[in-house]
XYZ file of N, CA and C in Angstrom:
795
model
N 0.785 -1.286 -0.036
C -0.050 0.020 0.016
C 0.890 1.221 -0.012
N 0.512 2.244 -0.773
C 1.263 3.516 -0.862
C 0.941 4.319 0.330
N 2.144 4.814 0.894
C 1.943 5.674 2.155
C 1.563 7.095 1.671
N 0.611 7.661 2.358
C 0.203 8.995 2.041
C 0.472 9.986 3.184
N 0.334 11.257 2.946
C 0.733 12.303 3.976
C -0.190 12.117 5.206
N 0.424 12.331 6.378
C -0.366 12.115 7.563
C -0.266 10.782 8.189
N 0.367 9.727 7.529
C 0.639 8.515 8.157
C 1.786 8.565 9.100
N 1.853 7.513 9.967
C 2.919 7.544 11.079
C 4.271 7.805 10.568
N 4.671 7.293 9.404
C 5.996 7.471 8.901
C 6.271 8.893 8.634
N 5.387 9.660 8.087
C 5.554 10.963 7.746
C 5.587 11.745 9.148
N 4.717 11.517 10.056
C 4.738 12.237 11.362
C 6.103 11.986 12.032
N 6.735 10.780 11.950
C 7.940 10.416 12.585
C 9.019 11.224 12.000
N 9.002 11.318 10.671
C 10.030 12.216 9.922
C 10.018 13.634 10.366
N 8.841 14.169 10.375
C 8.791 15.563 10.831
C 9.274 15.776 12.276
N 8.849 14.761 13.146
C 9.276 14.959 14.479
C 10.759 14.815 14.654
N 11.455 13.988 13.783
C 12.864 13.864 13.752
C 13.558 15.250 13.427
N 13.013 15.830 12.385
C 13.520 17.132 11.859
C 13.345 18.187 12.870
N 12.154 18.161 13.615
C 11.926 19.198 14.647
C 12.859 18.963 15.719
N 13.202 17.794 16.071
C 14.181 17.620 17.336
C 15.486 17.955 16.875
N 15.877 17.694 15.684
C 17.267 17.987 15.167
C 17.458 19.512 15.225
N 16.454 20.210 14.736
C 16.476 21.732 14.854
C 16.647 22.206 16.320
N 15.742 21.550 17.179
C 15.872 21.938 18.554
C 17.247 21.633 19.162
N 17.878 20.619 18.804
C 19.307 20.405 19.212
C 20.208 21.548 18.845
N 20.071 22.047 17.463
C 20.841 23.116 17.057
C 20.541 24.375 17.971
N 19.315 24.571 18.343
C 18.916 25.684 19.089
C 19.496 25.591 20.627
N 19.459 24.344 21.008
C 20.054 24.134 22.478
C 21.431 24.408 22.464
N 22.257 24.033 21.519
C 23.743 24.242 21.492
C 23.975 25.795 21.216
N 23.085 26.346 20.432
C 23.264 27.738 20.187
C 23.118 28.619 21.415
N 22.224 28.158 22.280
C 21.914 28.880 23.516
C 22.931 28.573 24.670
N 23.338 27.250 24.689
C 24.308 26.842 25.813
C 25.753 26.823 25.434
N 26.022 26.760 24.101
C 27.452 26.676 23.741
C 28.032 25.341 23.563
N 27.642 24.439 24.510
C 27.985 23.001 24.467
C 27.027 22.251 25.395
N 26.887 20.883 24.997
C 26.020 20.027 25.914
C 26.375 18.619 25.521
N 26.170 17.790 26.553
C 26.250 16.289 26.371
C 25.154 15.649 25.838
N 25.113 14.322 25.462
C 24.050 13.537 25.199
C 22.955 13.597 26.131
N 23.334 13.431 27.439
C 22.384 13.277 28.451
C 21.603 14.551 28.656
N 22.310 15.703 28.659
C 21.616 17.049 28.655
C 20.624 17.241 27.515
N 21.194 16.895 26.361
C 20.237 17.068 25.176
C 19.043 16.174 25.213
N 19.319 14.872 25.655
C 18.079 13.972 25.901
C 17.076 14.517 26.755
N 17.551 15.081 27.904
C 16.622 15.589 28.938
C 15.914 16.854 28.358
N 16.640 17.660 27.628
C 15.947 18.773 27.093
C 14.929 18.470 25.991
N 15.178 17.444 25.213
C 14.290 16.898 24.222
C 13.035 16.084 24.745
N 13.443 15.483 25.988
C 12.458 14.667 26.588
C 12.323 13.287 25.928
N 13.608 12.805 25.468
C 13.700 11.474 24.736
C 14.733 10.626 25.362
N 14.790 9.390 24.949
C 15.959 8.482 25.416
C 17.176 8.905 24.804
N 18.314 8.513 25.685
C 19.552 8.971 25.147
C 19.988 8.307 23.830
N 19.496 7.113 23.576
C 19.850 6.609 22.168
C 19.246 7.343 21.085
N 17.999 7.843 21.270
C 17.459 8.695 20.251
C 18.243 10.105 20.005
N 18.556 10.675 21.284
C 19.314 11.845 21.100
C 20.687 11.677 20.402
N 21.226 10.522 20.673
C 22.471 9.968 20.078
C 22.529 9.871 18.600
N 21.420 9.373 18.187
C 21.197 9.133 16.706
C 21.083 10.531 15.979
N 20.302 11.372 16.624
C 20.125 12.724 16.016
C 21.437 13.493 15.998
N 22.114 13.480 17.080
C 23.474 14.068 17.206
C 24.335 13.536 16.125
N 24.409 12.223 15.990
C 25.291 11.630 14.994
C 24.973 12.078 13.556
N 23.733 12.239 13.316
C 23.299 12.589 11.945
C 23.724 14.014 11.623
N 23.591 14.892 12.722
C 24.037 16.313 12.544
C 25.474 16.329 12.493
N 26.158 15.520 13.181
C 27.671 15.589 13.142
C 28.141 15.076 11.700
N 27.504 14.115 11.147
C 27.880 13.525 9.794
C 27.695 14.690 8.747
N 26.707 15.579 8.947
C 26.472 16.662 8.056
C 27.347 17.858 8.259
N 28.263 17.839 9.242
C 29.167 18.920 9.551
C 28.603 20.007 10.294
N 27.403 19.796 10.974
C 26.825 20.789 11.682
C 27.117 20.850 13.204
N 27.579 19.732 13.636
C 28.001 19.579 15.001
C 29.503 18.999 15.093
N 30.149 19.255 16.348
C 31.325 18.578 16.422
C 31.509 18.215 17.993
N 32.400 17.223 18.117
C 32.559 16.770 19.479
C 33.798 17.468 20.238
N 33.685 17.893 21.418
C 34.810 18.606 22.066
C 35.715 17.623 22.812
N 36.802 17.147 22.171
C 37.717 16.282 22.752
C 37.124 15.023 23.490
N 37.674 14.882 24.572
C 37.328 13.507 25.327
C 36.221 13.816 26.274
N 35.749 15.110 26.333
C 34.591 15.473 27.343
C 33.310 14.939 26.932
N 33.135 14.524 25.614
C 31.954 14.008 25.160
C 30.925 15.011 24.903
N 31.101 16.290 25.153
C 30.160 17.319 24.819
C 30.132 17.688 23.347
N 29.103 18.329 22.834
C 29.066 18.758 21.412
C 28.767 20.211 21.410
N 29.175 20.705 20.211
C 28.959 22.270 20.013
C 28.693 22.440 18.487
N 28.277 23.611 18.170
C 28.006 23.862 16.748
C 29.303 23.960 16.005
N 29.350 23.436 14.794
C 30.593 23.389 13.994
C 30.603 24.483 12.946
N 31.598 24.570 12.072
C 31.656 25.550 11.060
C 30.679 25.287 9.977
N 30.029 24.115 9.930
C 29.086 23.872 8.911
C 27.850 24.911 8.987
N 27.565 25.270 10.270
C 26.563 26.295 10.587
C 26.982 27.602 9.959
N 28.323 27.985 10.086
C 28.871 29.169 9.598
C 28.653 29.264 8.151
N 28.902 28.162 7.513
C 28.781 28.066 6.034
C 27.387 28.426 5.575
N 26.339 27.809 6.304
C 24.996 28.022 5.921
C 24.577 29.440 6.240
N 25.054 29.890 7.299
C 24.808 31.321 7.727
C 25.366 32.348 6.768
N 26.598 31.946 6.248
C 27.247 32.973 5.312
C 26.430 32.925 4.054
N 25.930 31.893 3.649
C 25.239 31.789 2.355
C 23.986 32.682 2.430
N 23.312 32.534 3.669
C 22.141 33.305 3.804
C 22.528 34.923 3.904
N 23.547 35.160 4.640
C 23.888 36.506 4.904
C 24.320 37.171 3.537
N 25.023 36.379 2.658
C 25.462 36.765 1.331
C 24.287 37.151 0.486
N 23.205 36.419 0.567
C 22.076 36.713 -0.240
C 21.228 37.920 0.396
N 21.259 38.008 1.625
C 20.560 39.236 2.236
C 21.398 40.482 1.837
N 22.713 40.413 1.861
C 23.493 41.522 1.617
C 23.369 41.929 0.062
N 23.293 40.995 -0.786
C 23.121 41.119 -2.220
C 21.857 41.788 -2.448
N 20.717 41.338 -1.736
C 19.483 41.929 -1.967
C 19.350 43.291 -1.436
N 19.986 43.632 -0.297
C 20.125 44.968 0.230
C 20.814 45.928 -0.654
N 22.052 45.479 -1.102
C 22.789 46.328 -1.895
C 22.332 46.423 -3.285
N 21.527 45.365 -3.860
C 21.097 45.352 -5.091
C 19.753 46.146 -5.486
N 18.982 46.349 -4.331
C 17.752 47.122 -4.497
C 17.788 48.516 -5.154
N 18.788 49.271 -4.703
C 18.901 50.700 -5.407
C 19.307 50.452 -6.832
N 20.096 49.462 -7.181
C 20.532 49.168 -8.604
C 19.288 48.824 -9.421
N 18.552 47.922 -8.859
C 17.246 47.407 -9.447
C 16.351 48.684 -9.783
N 16.226 49.654 -8.798
C 15.396 50.747 -8.862
C 15.893 51.742 -9.984
N 17.129 51.984 -9.990
C 17.807 52.934 -10.900
C 17.580 52.388 -12.284
N 17.882 50.996 -12.531
C 17.843 50.444 -13.867
C 16.414 50.368 -14.397
N 15.426 50.021 -13.541
C 14.060 49.922 -13.880
C 13.600 51.342 -14.410
N 14.057 52.359 -13.852
C 13.624 53.661 -14.107
C 14.164 54.059 -15.601
N 15.406 53.574 -15.957
C 16.037 53.825 -17.128
C 15.480 52.991 -18.257
N 15.142 51.584 -17.991
C 14.615 50.753 -19.121
C 13.138 50.721 -19.127
N 12.520 51.016 -17.968
C 11.025 50.985 -17.902
C 10.410 49.557 -17.773
N 11.261 48.539 -17.562
C 10.800 47.247 -17.408
C 11.055 46.698 -16.031
N 10.474 45.581 -15.698
C 10.763 44.946 -14.468
C 12.142 44.448 -14.375
N 12.887 44.738 -13.277
C 14.248 44.288 -13.146
C 14.342 43.326 -11.937
N 15.133 42.346 -12.069
C 15.190 41.296 -11.011
C 16.786 41.032 -10.814
N 17.192 40.564 -9.620
C 18.409 40.023 -9.285
C 18.121 38.620 -8.860
N 18.777 37.649 -9.500
C 18.647 36.208 -9.096
C 20.015 35.502 -8.784
N 19.988 34.635 -7.967
C 21.136 33.833 -7.506
C 20.812 32.419 -7.822
N 21.946 31.528 -7.926
C 21.776 30.143 -8.075
C 21.217 29.430 -6.783
N 20.368 28.577 -6.892
C 19.806 27.874 -5.798
C 19.653 26.373 -6.174
N 20.868 25.715 -6.350
C 20.794 24.382 -6.783
C 20.463 24.199 -8.309
N 19.341 23.618 -8.510
C 18.941 23.226 -9.823
C 18.084 24.420 -10.385
N 17.938 25.524 -9.733
C 17.150 26.644 -10.196
C 17.731 28.027 -9.875
N 17.053 28.956 -10.325
C 17.585 30.443 -9.922
C 16.519 30.891 -8.961
N 16.864 31.717 -7.923
C 15.869 32.339 -7.027
C 16.086 33.780 -6.911
N 14.975 34.447 -7.085
C 15.109 35.937 -7.215
C 15.088 36.568 -5.789
N 16.158 37.412 -5.600
C 16.290 38.015 -4.307
C 15.991 39.519 -4.231
N 15.806 40.155 -5.393
C 15.508 41.522 -5.452
C 14.686 41.873 -6.669
N 13.822 42.923 -6.635
C 12.937 43.195 -7.772
C 12.485 44.588 -7.737
N 12.336 45.265 -8.880
C 11.800 46.622 -8.954
C 11.139 46.697 -10.272
N 9.806 47.288 -10.085
C 9.004 47.442 -11.399
C 9.399 48.792 -12.095
N 9.269 48.669 -13.533
C 9.600 49.821 -14.278
C 8.376 50.644 -14.463
N 8.599 51.823 -15.043
C 7.541 52.849 -15.288
C 6.527 52.240 -16.333
N 6.978 51.386 -17.159
C 5.950 50.747 -18.195
C 5.316 49.546 -17.742
N 5.770 49.000 -16.561
C 5.150 47.810 -16.156
C 3.642 47.980 -15.725
N 2.883 46.998 -16.348
C 1.498 46.899 -16.028
C 1.214 45.860 -14.942
N 1.806 44.690 -15.213
C 1.677 43.617 -14.179
C 2.561 43.913 -13.024
N 2.154 43.522 -11.818
C 2.900 43.746 -10.568
C 3.178 42.346 -9.961
N 3.539 41.334 -10.768
C 3.825 40.037 -10.193
C 5.074 40.025 -9.409
N 5.077 39.553 -8.207
C 6.277 39.595 -7.324
C 7.015 38.198 -7.466
N 8.205 38.359 -7.930
C 9.004 37.203 -8.325
C 10.133 36.887 -7.076
N 10.182 37.816 -6.088
C 11.065 37.703 -4.929
C 10.739 36.395 -4.336
N 11.900 35.587 -4.090
C 11.667 34.314 -3.374
C 11.230 33.202 -4.233
N 10.934 33.410 -5.494
C 10.460 32.337 -6.488
C 11.646 31.783 -7.192
N 11.530 30.351 -7.301
C 12.564 29.647 -7.992
C 12.009 29.547 -9.522
N 13.058 29.805 -10.419
C 12.739 29.795 -11.828
C 13.809 28.823 -12.532
N 13.469 28.123 -13.566
C 14.389 27.232 -14.278
C 15.550 27.780 -14.874
N 16.755 27.213 -14.677
C 17.914 27.820 -15.280
C 17.917 27.806 -16.772
N 17.372 26.821 -17.456
C 17.498 26.718 -18.830
C 16.567 27.647 -19.592
N 15.530 28.005 -18.968
C 14.432 28.737 -19.673
C 14.353 30.196 -19.411
N 15.300 30.700 -18.626
C 15.206 32.177 -18.291
C 16.577 32.733 -18.528
N 16.567 34.090 -18.773
C 17.835 34.775 -19.109
C 18.835 34.750 -18.036
N 18.219 35.067 -16.673
C 19.057 34.994 -15.548
C 19.641 33.648 -15.269
N 18.823 32.648 -15.447
C 19.228 31.273 -15.170
C 20.248 30.950 -16.138
N 20.236 31.287 -17.463
C 21.290 30.931 -18.445
C 22.673 31.617 -17.983
N 22.529 32.905 -17.465
C 23.783 33.607 -17.075
C 24.438 32.581 -15.915
N 23.673 32.278 -14.936
C 24.038 31.414 -13.773
C 24.671 30.142 -14.384
N 23.976 29.526 -15.213
C 24.322 28.254 -15.736
C 25.517 28.244 -16.555
N 25.707 29.300 -17.426
C 26.891 29.447 -18.149
C 28.198 29.754 -17.398
N 28.065 30.382 -16.241
C 29.221 30.518 -15.333
C 29.402 29.520 -14.237
N 28.688 28.518 -14.333
C 28.685 27.501 -13.378
C 29.947 26.560 -13.444
N 30.324 25.895 -12.381
C 31.433 24.932 -12.406
C 31.060 23.833 -13.474
N 32.141 23.524 -14.275
C 31.951 22.618 -15.358
C 31.278 21.266 -14.932
N 31.725 20.742 -13.908
C 31.292 19.378 -13.411
C 29.799 19.588 -12.983
N 29.403 20.602 -12.284
C 28.039 20.870 -11.883
C 27.127 21.114 -13.079
N 27.595 21.834 -14.022
C 26.929 22.119 -15.320
C 26.671 20.860 -16.027
N 27.656 19.943 -16.164
C 27.412 18.640 -16.809
C 26.400 17.854 -16.210
N 26.322 17.744 -14.837
C 25.322 17.056 -14.125
C 23.890 17.540 -14.465
N 23.783 18.848 -14.479
C 22.420 19.442 -14.671
C 21.995 19.327 -16.069
N 22.964 19.261 -17.007
C 22.569 19.118 -18.493
C 22.210 17.666 -18.834
N 22.624 16.810 -17.956
C 22.354 15.331 -18.227
C 20.857 15.032 -17.820
N 20.199 15.890 -17.084
C 18.731 15.643 -16.717
C 17.840 16.110 -17.746
N 16.651 15.619 -17.626
C 15.591 16.003 -18.570
C 15.210 17.399 -18.279
N 15.113 18.252 -19.408
C 14.899 19.591 -19.309
C 13.407 19.841 -19.637
N 12.622 20.324 -18.649
C 11.306 20.586 -18.962
C 11.028 21.633 -20.029
N 9.953 21.400 -20.853
C 9.595 22.362 -21.884
C 8.419 23.128 -21.451
N 8.561 24.534 -21.519
C 7.575 25.440 -21.005
C 6.752 26.173 -22.106
N 7.509 26.218 -23.180
C 6.854 26.736 -24.487
C 7.575 26.081 -25.680
N 6.993 26.340 -26.832
C 7.733 25.705 -27.974
C 9.148 26.347 -28.230
N 9.450 27.478 -27.692
C 10.768 28.076 -27.766
C 11.711 27.588 -26.756
N 11.274 26.892 -25.773
C 12.339 26.386 -24.582
C 13.270 25.438 -25.313
N 14.534 25.772 -24.888
C 15.665 24.899 -25.406
C 15.755 23.719 -24.441
N 15.459 22.525 -24.996
C 15.519 21.335 -24.056
C 16.609 20.266 -24.515
N 17.233 20.529 -25.752
C 18.232 19.587 -26.197
C 19.600 20.072 -25.535
N 20.262 19.146 -24.838
C 21.607 19.538 -24.224
C 22.652 20.164 -25.143
N 22.715 19.628 -26.446
C 23.663 20.183 -27.299
C 23.168 21.560 -27.648
N 22.024 21.854 -27.936
C 21.564 23.243 -28.305
C 21.806 24.121 -27.049
N 21.485 23.674 -25.876
C 21.739 24.535 -24.771
C 23.189 24.778 -24.449
N 24.053 23.860 -24.747
C 25.445 24.156 -24.624
C 25.908 25.199 -25.560
N 25.404 25.183 -26.767
C 25.745 26.159 -27.724
C 25.190 27.504 -27.314
N 24.013 27.516 -26.762
C 23.500 28.810 -26.251
C 24.329 29.399 -25.049
N 24.813 28.528 -24.188
C 25.629 28.892 -23.048
C 26.988 29.444 -23.477
N 27.497 28.888 -24.608
C 28.784 29.328 -25.097
C 28.599 30.792 -25.641
N 27.454 30.950 -26.158
C 27.141 32.330 -26.805
C 26.986 33.259 -25.727
N 26.338 32.870 -24.504
C 26.316 33.717 -23.294
C 27.650 34.189 -22.795
N 28.620 33.252 -22.863
C 29.937 33.571 -22.426
C 30.750 34.466 -23.327
N 30.434 34.202 -24.673
C 31.043 35.015 -25.664
C 30.556 36.358 -25.842
N 29.297 36.588 -25.718
C 28.628 37.946 -25.893
C 28.415 38.700 -24.510
N 28.507 37.889 -23.489
C 28.424 38.542 -22.134
C 27.083 38.839 -21.643
N 26.105 38.330 -22.342
C 24.569 38.507 -21.728
C 23.855 37.297 -22.229
N 22.671 37.036 -21.514
C 21.838 36.011 -21.945
C 20.430 36.602 -22.270
N 19.691 35.862 -23.130
C 18.396 36.235 -23.545
C 17.366 35.096 -23.449
N 16.052 35.520 -23.239
C 15.065 34.413 -23.240
C 13.851 35.002 -23.989
N 13.541 34.589 -25.111
C 12.463 35.100 -25.846
C 11.308 34.117 -25.910
N 10.381 34.308 -25.037
C 9.204 33.482 -24.988
C 9.617 31.962 -24.596
N 10.667 31.795 -23.844
C 11.134 30.435 -23.478
C 10.482 29.939 -22.138
N 10.091 30.887 -21.356
C 9.452 30.462 -20.167
C 7.915 30.665 -20.206
N 7.648 31.807 -20.678
C 6.167 32.235 -20.926
C 5.973 32.805 -22.318
N 4.922 32.395 -22.972
C 4.565 33.014 -24.337
C 4.406 34.507 -24.074
N 4.869 35.289 -24.949
C 4.664 36.713 -24.918
C 5.614 37.437 -24.038
N 6.538 36.721 -23.394
C 7.476 37.422 -22.376
C 8.893 37.260 -22.896
N 9.655 38.495 -22.968
C 11.060 38.498 -23.297
C 11.922 38.944 -22.131
N 13.100 38.550 -22.072
C 14.014 38.927 -20.939
C 15.550 38.869 -21.429
N 16.339 39.694 -20.814
C 17.750 39.665 -21.092
C 18.395 39.865 -19.662
N 19.616 39.264 -19.566
C 20.258 39.268 -18.201
C 21.776 39.292 -18.473
N 22.432 40.045 -17.450
C 23.877 40.063 -17.475
C 24.425 39.557 -16.132
N 25.702 39.250 -16.028
C 26.265 38.727 -14.819
C 26.640 39.819 -13.868
N 26.604 39.471 -12.563
C 26.995 40.334 -11.417
C 28.181 39.455 -10.847
N 29.338 40.259 -10.640
C 30.500 39.697 -10.202
C 30.858 39.892 -8.733
N 31.455 38.858 -8.040
C 31.681 39.012 -6.754
C 33.220 39.471 -6.491
N 33.645 39.706 -5.406
C 34.909 40.148 -5.068
C 36.054 39.348 -5.578
N 35.777 37.956 -5.657
C 36.767 37.030 -6.162
C 36.747 36.842 -7.656
N 35.969 37.564 -8.366
C 35.919 37.421 -9.724
C 34.818 36.330 -10.278
N 34.134 35.749 -9.293
C 33.167 34.675 -9.679
C 31.873 35.448 -9.917
N 31.060 34.777 -10.697
C 29.688 35.429 -11.000
C 28.663 34.952 -9.813
N 28.171 35.931 -9.028
C 27.470 35.637 -7.774
C 25.940 35.771 -8.107
N 25.529 36.438 -9.128
C 24.195 36.651 -9.386
C 23.997 37.122 -10.901
N 22.710 37.223 -11.283
C 22.373 37.790 -12.640
C 21.388 38.878 -12.457
N 21.531 39.850 -13.228
C 20.738 41.067 -13.234
C 19.830 41.058 -14.562
N 18.482 40.925 -14.452
C 17.758 40.757 -15.605
C 16.622 41.856 -15.657
N 16.275 42.074 -16.941
C 15.075 42.891 -17.223
C 14.120 42.163 -18.074
N 12.826 42.194 -17.796
C 11.877 41.560 -18.484
C 10.670 42.341 -18.812
N 10.025 41.940 -19.883
C 8.721 42.654 -20.318
C 8.017 41.937 -21.342
N 6.905 42.420 -21.660
C 6.151 41.672 -22.835
C 6.835 41.898 -24.166
N 6.639 40.942 -24.987
C 7.325 40.846 -26.217
C 7.004 42.166 -27.048
N 5.758 42.632 -26.943
C 5.439 43.797 -27.827
C 6.156 45.095 -27.348
N 6.526 45.175 -26.137
C 7.174 46.295 -25.559
C 8.734 46.147 -25.556
N 9.176 44.853 -25.465
C 10.590 44.503 -25.279
C 11.021 43.594 -26.411
N 10.781 44.033 -27.807
C 11.194 43.156 -28.877
C 12.631 42.859 -28.861
N 13.031 41.927 -29.679
C 14.465 41.440 -29.651
C 15.378 42.720 -29.829
N 15.114 43.614 -30.821
C 16.116 44.675 -31.050
C 16.233 45.492 -29.778
N 15.090 45.810 -29.147
C 15.137 46.626 -27.961
C 15.875 45.898 -26.767
N 15.655 44.580 -26.650
C 16.295 43.768 -25.676
C 17.749 43.897 -25.821
N 18.259 43.869 -27.042
C 19.760 43.859 -27.238
C 20.175 45.305 -26.905
N 19.328 46.313 -27.235
C 19.778 47.723 -26.988
C 19.982 48.176 -25.596
N 19.224 47.396 -24.687
C 19.336 47.912 -23.235
C 20.487 47.075 -22.539
N 21.145 46.268 -23.168
C 22.155 45.478 -22.598
C 23.280 46.385 -22.096
N 23.497 47.443 -22.865
C 24.629 48.374 -22.368
C 24.239 48.972 -20.993
N 23.030 49.415 -20.847
C 22.632 50.016 -19.598
C 22.672 49.040 -18.463
N 22.263 47.759 -18.785
C 22.336 46.696 -17.822
C 23.618 46.387 -17.450
N 24.585 46.304 -18.322
C 26.071 46.119 -17.874
C 26.576 47.111 -17.059
N 26.244 48.473 -17.203
C 26.744 49.512 -16.449
C 26.054 49.338 -14.995
N 24.904 48.893 -14.879
C 24.246 48.707 -13.562
C 24.893 47.617 -12.844
N 25.141 46.476 -13.624
C 25.749 45.343 -13.062
C 27.155 45.590 -12.579
N 27.934 46.433 -13.366
C 29.216 46.770 -12.973
C 29.269 47.730 -11.710
N 28.257 48.467 -11.565
C 28.176 49.357 -10.326
C 27.805 48.511 -9.052
N 26.992 47.324 -9.339
C 26.717 46.612 -8.150
C 27.785 45.567 -7.879
N 28.503 45.204 -8.877
C 29.753 44.371 -8.713
C 30.815 45.042 -7.920
N 30.957 46.332 -8.075
C 31.868 47.162 -7.419
C 31.567 47.262 -5.988
N 30.287 47.383 -5.689
C 29.691 47.469 -4.341
C 30.048 46.130 -3.574
N 30.141 44.943 -4.362
C 30.384 43.733 -3.711
C 31.947 43.381 -3.642
N 32.749 44.455 -4.032
C 34.125 44.286 -3.909
C 34.817 43.833 -5.170
N 34.174 43.693 -6.248
C 34.730 43.258 -7.554
C 35.685 44.344 -8.098
N 36.814 43.778 -8.532
C 37.772 44.874 -9.346
C 37.835 44.229 -10.735
N 37.625 45.136 -11.635
C 37.620 44.692 -13.060
C 38.852 44.175 -13.626
N 38.751 43.821 -14.941
C 39.997 43.352 -15.589
C 41.194 44.199 -15.401
N 42.341 43.522 -15.201
C 43.687 44.212 -15.066
C 43.639 45.291 -13.902
N 42.700 44.937 -12.915
C 42.740 45.739 -11.645
C 41.961 47.005 -11.713
N 41.295 47.221 -12.898
C 40.519 48.451 -12.999
C 39.043 48.160 -12.725
N 38.494 49.070 -11.900
C 37.115 48.887 -11.481
C 36.161 49.450 -12.578
C-alpha cells in the first residue's frame, strides 16, 4: 500500500527534523552540551538523542569537544549562515541598482542567484512601463528557460553544469531549449557575448535579457535581468538595453568588492 501524507512514517520524519533543529537551538543557547543534557531537554531516550546528534555531526553541523563527550556547533553552521547573509547583503545592496535600472529601461528588473537546480530571485523593482505587478522575489525559476538562469548556468562549475545538463529539461513553451547540445551552444554564446536572452522560453509573450554580477573573487554571484512583454521589449530593444544593464551590473559588482579586468574597476 502506498503511504500518504499524515501517516505515522511522515509524522515520525517531521518529528525527527523538529528535534534536530531543537538540538541546534539548544547548542546555540548553551554553547555546548552532552548527550544526557540534550536528551533531557528533548524529553527523549539517550539513544534517540545520540542518533540525532550523529546525523548532525555527519553533515558537519556539530562537532565533539575532545574527550569530554560534549558537542558544539561546527563551522558547517557558519557556512549556511554565510550563504544566507550573502544573499541578504546582495538583496540589500542590489535594490537601489534595480530601482535605478528599472527607471532607465522602464521594465521589471530582478536579481537572481543560483539555488541548486534553479535560480531564485532576491530583489525586484517594477519599471515605469510595467502593467503587471507580479512579485518574483523568493520564487525559483528554471535555469535553462530564463535569461538570468542561463547567465548562472553558463558561469557554473563545469562538473556541476554537466550534471544538470544530463537531466531531462522541462519544456515550458515551443521556444524552450531542451536539447543539451543546443543549450550548450547557447551557453557558449552567453559567455562569448556577455549576456543571456530568453524570448518566450518560459512564458509565451514574455522576453528577458540578463547580465552577470561579479563577486570580489571574480566569480559570478548573481544575474541582473530585465523582462517585459514581447510587444514592448522586442528582440532589437532587448539587445539595445544590454549596455545600460552592464553599467548597472558593474556598479553593483563594485559594491560587492569586484575589481575589473587588469585591476580596473
